[in-house]
Short mmCIF file of C-alpha atoms in Angstrom, two decimals:
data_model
loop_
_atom_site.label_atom_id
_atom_site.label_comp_id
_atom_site.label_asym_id
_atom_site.label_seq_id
_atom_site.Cartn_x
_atom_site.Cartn_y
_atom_site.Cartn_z
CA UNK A 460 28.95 26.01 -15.84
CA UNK A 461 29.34 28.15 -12.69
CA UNK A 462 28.66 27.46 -9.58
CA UNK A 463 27.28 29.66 -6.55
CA UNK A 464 30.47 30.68 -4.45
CA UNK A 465 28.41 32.82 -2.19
CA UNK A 466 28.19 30.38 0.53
CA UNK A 467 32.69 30.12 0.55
CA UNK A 468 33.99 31.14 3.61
CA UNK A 469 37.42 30.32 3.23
CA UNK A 470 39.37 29.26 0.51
CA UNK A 471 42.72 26.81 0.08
CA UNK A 472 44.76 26.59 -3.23
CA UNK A 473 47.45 23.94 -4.45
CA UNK A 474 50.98 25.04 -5.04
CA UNK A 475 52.48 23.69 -8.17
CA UNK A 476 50.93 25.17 -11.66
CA UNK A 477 48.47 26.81 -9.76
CA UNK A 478 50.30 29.35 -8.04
CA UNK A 479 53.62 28.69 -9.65
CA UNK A 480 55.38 27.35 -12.41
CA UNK A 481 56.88 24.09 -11.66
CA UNK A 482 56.43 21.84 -14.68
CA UNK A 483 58.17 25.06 -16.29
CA UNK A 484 61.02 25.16 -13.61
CA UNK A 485 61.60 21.71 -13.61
CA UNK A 486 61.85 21.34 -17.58
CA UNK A 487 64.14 24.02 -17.57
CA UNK A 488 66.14 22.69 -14.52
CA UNK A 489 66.40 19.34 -16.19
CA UNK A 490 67.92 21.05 -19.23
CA UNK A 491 70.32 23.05 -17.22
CA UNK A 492 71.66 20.11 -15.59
CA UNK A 493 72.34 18.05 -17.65
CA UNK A 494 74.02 20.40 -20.05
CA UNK A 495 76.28 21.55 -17.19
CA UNK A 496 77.09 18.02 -15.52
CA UNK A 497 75.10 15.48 -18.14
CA UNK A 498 77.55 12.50 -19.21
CA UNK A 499 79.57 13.37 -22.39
CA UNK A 500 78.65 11.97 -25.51
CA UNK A 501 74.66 11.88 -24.78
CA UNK A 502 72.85 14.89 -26.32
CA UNK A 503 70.75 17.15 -23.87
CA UNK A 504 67.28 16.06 -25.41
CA UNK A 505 68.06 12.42 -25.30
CA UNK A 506 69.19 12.63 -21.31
CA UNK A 507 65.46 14.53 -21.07
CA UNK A 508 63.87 11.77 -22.55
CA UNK A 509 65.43 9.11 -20.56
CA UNK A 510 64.79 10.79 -17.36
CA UNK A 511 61.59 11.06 -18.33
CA UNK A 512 60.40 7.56 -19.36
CA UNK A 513 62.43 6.45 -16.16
CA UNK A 514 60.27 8.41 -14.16
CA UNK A 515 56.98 7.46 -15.57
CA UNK A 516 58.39 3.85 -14.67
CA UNK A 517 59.73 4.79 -11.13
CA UNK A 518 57.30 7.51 -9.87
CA UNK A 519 53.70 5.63 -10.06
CA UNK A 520 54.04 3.12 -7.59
CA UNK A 521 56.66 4.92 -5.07
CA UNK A 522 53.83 5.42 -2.42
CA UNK A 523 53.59 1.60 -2.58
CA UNK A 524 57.00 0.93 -1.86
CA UNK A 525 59.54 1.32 0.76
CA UNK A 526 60.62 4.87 -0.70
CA UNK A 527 57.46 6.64 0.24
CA UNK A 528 58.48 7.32 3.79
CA UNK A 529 61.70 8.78 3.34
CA UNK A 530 59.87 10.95 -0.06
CA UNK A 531 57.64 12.33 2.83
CA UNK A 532 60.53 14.07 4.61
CA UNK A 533 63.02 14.59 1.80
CA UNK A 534 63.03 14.65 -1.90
CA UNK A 535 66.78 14.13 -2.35
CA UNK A 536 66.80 10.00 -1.70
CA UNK A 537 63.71 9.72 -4.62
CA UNK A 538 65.28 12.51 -6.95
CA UNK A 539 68.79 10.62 -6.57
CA UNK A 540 67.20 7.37 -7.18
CA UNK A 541 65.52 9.43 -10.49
CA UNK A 542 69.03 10.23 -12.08
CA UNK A 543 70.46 6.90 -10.83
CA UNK A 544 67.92 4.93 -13.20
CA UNK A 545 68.50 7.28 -15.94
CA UNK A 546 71.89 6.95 -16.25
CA UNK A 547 71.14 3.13 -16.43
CA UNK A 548 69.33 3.07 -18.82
CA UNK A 549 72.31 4.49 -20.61
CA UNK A 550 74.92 1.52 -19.35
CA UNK A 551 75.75 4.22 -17.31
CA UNK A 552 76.48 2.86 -13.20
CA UNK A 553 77.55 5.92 -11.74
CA UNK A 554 76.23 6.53 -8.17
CA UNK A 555 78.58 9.43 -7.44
CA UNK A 556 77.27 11.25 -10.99
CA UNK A 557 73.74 10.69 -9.98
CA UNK A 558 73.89 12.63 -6.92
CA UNK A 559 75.87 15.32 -8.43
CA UNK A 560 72.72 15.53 -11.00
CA UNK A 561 70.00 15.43 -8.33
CA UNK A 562 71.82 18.14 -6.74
CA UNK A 563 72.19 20.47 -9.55
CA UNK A 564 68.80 19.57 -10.38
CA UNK A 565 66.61 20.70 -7.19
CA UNK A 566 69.21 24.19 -7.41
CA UNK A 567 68.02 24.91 -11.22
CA UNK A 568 64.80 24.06 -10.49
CA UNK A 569 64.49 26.04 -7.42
CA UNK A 570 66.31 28.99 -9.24
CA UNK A 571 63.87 29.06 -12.28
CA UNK A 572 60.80 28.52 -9.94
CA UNK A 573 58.24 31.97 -10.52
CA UNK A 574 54.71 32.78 -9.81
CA UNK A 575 52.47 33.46 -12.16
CA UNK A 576 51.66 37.14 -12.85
CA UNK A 577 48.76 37.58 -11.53
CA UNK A 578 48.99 35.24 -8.15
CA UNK A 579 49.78 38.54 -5.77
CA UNK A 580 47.04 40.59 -7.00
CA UNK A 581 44.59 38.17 -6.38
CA UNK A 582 46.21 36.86 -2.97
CA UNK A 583 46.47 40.51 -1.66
CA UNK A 584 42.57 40.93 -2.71
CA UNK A 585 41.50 38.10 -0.84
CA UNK A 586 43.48 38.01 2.12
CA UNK A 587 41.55 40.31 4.31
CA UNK A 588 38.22 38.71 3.33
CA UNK A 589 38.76 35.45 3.36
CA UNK A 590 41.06 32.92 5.82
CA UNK A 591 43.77 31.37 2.85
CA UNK A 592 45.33 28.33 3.21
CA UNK A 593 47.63 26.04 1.08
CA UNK A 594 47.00 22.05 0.16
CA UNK A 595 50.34 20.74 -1.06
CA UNK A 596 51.56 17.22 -2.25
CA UNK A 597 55.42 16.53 -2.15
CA UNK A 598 58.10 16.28 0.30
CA UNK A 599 58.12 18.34 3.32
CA UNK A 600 61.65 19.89 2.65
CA UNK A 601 60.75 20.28 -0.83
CA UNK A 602 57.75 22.33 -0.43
CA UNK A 603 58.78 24.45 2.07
CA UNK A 604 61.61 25.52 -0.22
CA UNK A 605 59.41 26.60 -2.46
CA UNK A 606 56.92 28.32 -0.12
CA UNK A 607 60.24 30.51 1.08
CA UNK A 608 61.68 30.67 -2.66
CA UNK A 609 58.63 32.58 -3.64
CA UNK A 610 57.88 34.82 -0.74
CA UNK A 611 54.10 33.67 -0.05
CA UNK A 612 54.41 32.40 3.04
CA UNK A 613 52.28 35.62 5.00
CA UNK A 614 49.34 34.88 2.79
CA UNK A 615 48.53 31.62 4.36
CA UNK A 616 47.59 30.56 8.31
CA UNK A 617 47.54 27.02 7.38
CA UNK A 618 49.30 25.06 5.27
CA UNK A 619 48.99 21.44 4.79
CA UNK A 620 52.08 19.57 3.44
CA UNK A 621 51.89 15.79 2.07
CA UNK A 622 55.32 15.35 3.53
CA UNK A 623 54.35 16.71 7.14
CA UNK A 624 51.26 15.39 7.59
CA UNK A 625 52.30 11.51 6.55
CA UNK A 626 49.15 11.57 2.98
CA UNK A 627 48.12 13.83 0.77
CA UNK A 628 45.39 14.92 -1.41
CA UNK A 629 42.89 13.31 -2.60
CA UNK A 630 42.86 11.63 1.16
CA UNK A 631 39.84 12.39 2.94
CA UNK A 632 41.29 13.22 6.23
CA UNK A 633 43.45 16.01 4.48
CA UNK A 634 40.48 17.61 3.40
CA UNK A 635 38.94 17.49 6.85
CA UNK A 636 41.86 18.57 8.95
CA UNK A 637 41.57 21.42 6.15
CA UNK A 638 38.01 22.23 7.13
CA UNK A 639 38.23 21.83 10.95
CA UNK A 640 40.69 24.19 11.47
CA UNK A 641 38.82 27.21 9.92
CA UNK A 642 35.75 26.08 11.40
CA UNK A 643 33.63 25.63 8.26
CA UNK A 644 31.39 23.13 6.96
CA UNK A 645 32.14 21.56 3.94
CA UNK A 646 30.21 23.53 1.47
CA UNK A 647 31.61 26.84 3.05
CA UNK A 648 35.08 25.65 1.40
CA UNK A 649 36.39 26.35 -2.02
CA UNK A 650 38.97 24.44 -3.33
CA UNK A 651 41.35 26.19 -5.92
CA UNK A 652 43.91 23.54 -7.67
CA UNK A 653 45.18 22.17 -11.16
CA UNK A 654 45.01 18.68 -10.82
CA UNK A 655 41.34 16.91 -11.40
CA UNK A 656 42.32 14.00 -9.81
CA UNK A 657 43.94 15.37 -6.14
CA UNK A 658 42.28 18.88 -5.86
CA UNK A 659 39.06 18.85 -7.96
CA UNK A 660 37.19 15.75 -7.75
CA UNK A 661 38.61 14.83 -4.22
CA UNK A 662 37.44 18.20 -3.06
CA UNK A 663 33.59 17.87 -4.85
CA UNK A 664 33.19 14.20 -3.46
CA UNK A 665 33.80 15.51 0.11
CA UNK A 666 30.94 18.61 -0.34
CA UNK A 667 33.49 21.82 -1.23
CA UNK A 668 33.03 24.03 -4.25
CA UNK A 669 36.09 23.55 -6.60
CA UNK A 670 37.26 26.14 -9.10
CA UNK A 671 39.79 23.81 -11.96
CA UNK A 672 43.04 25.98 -12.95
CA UNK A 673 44.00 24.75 -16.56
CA UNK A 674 47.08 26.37 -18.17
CA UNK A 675 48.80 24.97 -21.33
CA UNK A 676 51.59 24.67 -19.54
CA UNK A 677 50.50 22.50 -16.95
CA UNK A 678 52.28 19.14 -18.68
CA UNK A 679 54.96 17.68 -16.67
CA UNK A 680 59.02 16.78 -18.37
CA UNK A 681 57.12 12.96 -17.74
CA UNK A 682 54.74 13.21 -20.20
CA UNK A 683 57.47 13.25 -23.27
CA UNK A 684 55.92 13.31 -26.60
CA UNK A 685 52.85 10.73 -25.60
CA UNK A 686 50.61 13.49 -23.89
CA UNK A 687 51.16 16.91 -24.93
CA UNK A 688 48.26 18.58 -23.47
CA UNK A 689 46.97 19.31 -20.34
CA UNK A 690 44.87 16.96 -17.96
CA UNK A 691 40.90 16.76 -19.72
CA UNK A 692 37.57 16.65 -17.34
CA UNK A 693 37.00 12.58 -17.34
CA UNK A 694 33.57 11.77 -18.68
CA UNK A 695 30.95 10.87 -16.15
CA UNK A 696 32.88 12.52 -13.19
CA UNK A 697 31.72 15.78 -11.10
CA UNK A 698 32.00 18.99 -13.00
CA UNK A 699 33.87 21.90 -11.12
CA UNK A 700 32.02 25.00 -9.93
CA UNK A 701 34.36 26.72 -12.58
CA UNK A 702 36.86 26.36 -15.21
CA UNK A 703 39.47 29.31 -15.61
CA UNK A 704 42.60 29.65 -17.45
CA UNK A 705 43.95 32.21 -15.41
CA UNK A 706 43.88 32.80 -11.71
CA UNK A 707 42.52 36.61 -11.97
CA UNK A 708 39.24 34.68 -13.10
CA UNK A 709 38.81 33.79 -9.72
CA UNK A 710 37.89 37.57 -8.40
CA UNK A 711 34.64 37.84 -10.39
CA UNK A 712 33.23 34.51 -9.40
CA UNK A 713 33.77 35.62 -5.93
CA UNK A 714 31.32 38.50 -6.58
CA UNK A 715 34.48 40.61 -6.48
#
């Protein structure tokens, strides 16, 4: 199913695994690291997996808890805290190693972060046609470190950063401080993202269009061996205006 983009007037992606890489960077990061500084006598895979499984235990609820505030501004207190539980679950109580591995950790990451081929092609076709924008969820210093590490920061007046604006997507107010300041009505606005949950379904319910980005290797270091696959439409919920695997899909349903 495709929808009719004709009425978009302006257009906002997400960041991570739709422009970029950064399931890919941050697997390979997490390798890197703790290969270079991991404890001895624990095998790189094993460290991965315990990371992992600590972070599927730690990262649900942070916006709950007391973390959340200081995760807005900085992602080095919640990343520490990461490696600091993984190591426990090791017998390991080693706050000085933790940081050392939360450091090396954002550094590989940010060092292996890319965009995908075919991200400045379509950015430099838009740009003069329609206003661009960004819609972002993650720490402020985080994701402005990655806007800078990949050299896209010219292709969009407004960006919209979990971290600097206090909630992310799917909040409703995100979308609407999104829509207010290009001066467009809901249904003028496509949404462009990866994630069903924060950029596709949030963005239908509130009247945009929404095209759905799936690429195999949209699965997060998190998901282990339990869910191999990328995120699947939910049954019974809104169906995007689009589905593409790529983002060059994007020009033709733009009538370009």
């Amino acid at each position: 199913m495709v929808g009719d983009l004709r009425a978009v007037r302006a257009i906002y992606f997400d960041l991570d695994d739709t422009l970029c890489g950064y399931w890919d960077a941050s697997k390979l990061g997490l390798r890197l690291t703790f290969e270079k500084h991991g404890p001895q006598g624990h095998a790189t895979d094993d460290l991965v997996r315990h990371w992992a499984a600590s972070f599927r235990e730690f990262a649900p609820s942070l916006k709950q808890t007391d973390w959340y505030q200081g995760y807005l501004l900085k992602g080095e207190p919640t990343r520490t805290e990461q490696m600091r539980l993984t190591l426990v679950r090791l017998g390991i109580d080693d706050p000085e190693l933790a940081s050392i591995l939360s450091q090396a950790y954002m550094e590989e990451r940010d060092r292996a972060l890319s965009l995908f081929p075919d991200v400045i092609e379509v950015l430099d076709s838009l740009r003069n046609l329609y206003p661009l924008g960004l819609i972002t969820n993650g720490p402020a210093d985080v994701q402005r470190q990655e806007i800078s590490t990949l050299g896209i920061g010219q292709y969009f007046a407004n960006v919209f950063i979990e971290g600097e604006m206090g909630e992310g997507k799917p909040a409703e107010a995100v979308f609407k401080r999104a829509a207010s300041v290009v001066d467009c009505q809901p249904h003028e606005l496509l949404m462009v993202g990866n994630s069903y949950h924060h950029d596709i379904r949030a963005a239908l319910e509130f009247g945009w269009h929404a095209v759905w980005i799936r690429r195999e290797s949209d699965v997060p270091p998190s998901a282990g061996g339990d869910f191999p696959k990328p995120e699947e439409l939910p049954k019974g919920d809104p169906v995007p205006d689009a589905t593409i695997g790529t983002l060059i899909e994007l020009l033709p349903l733009l009538g370009m």
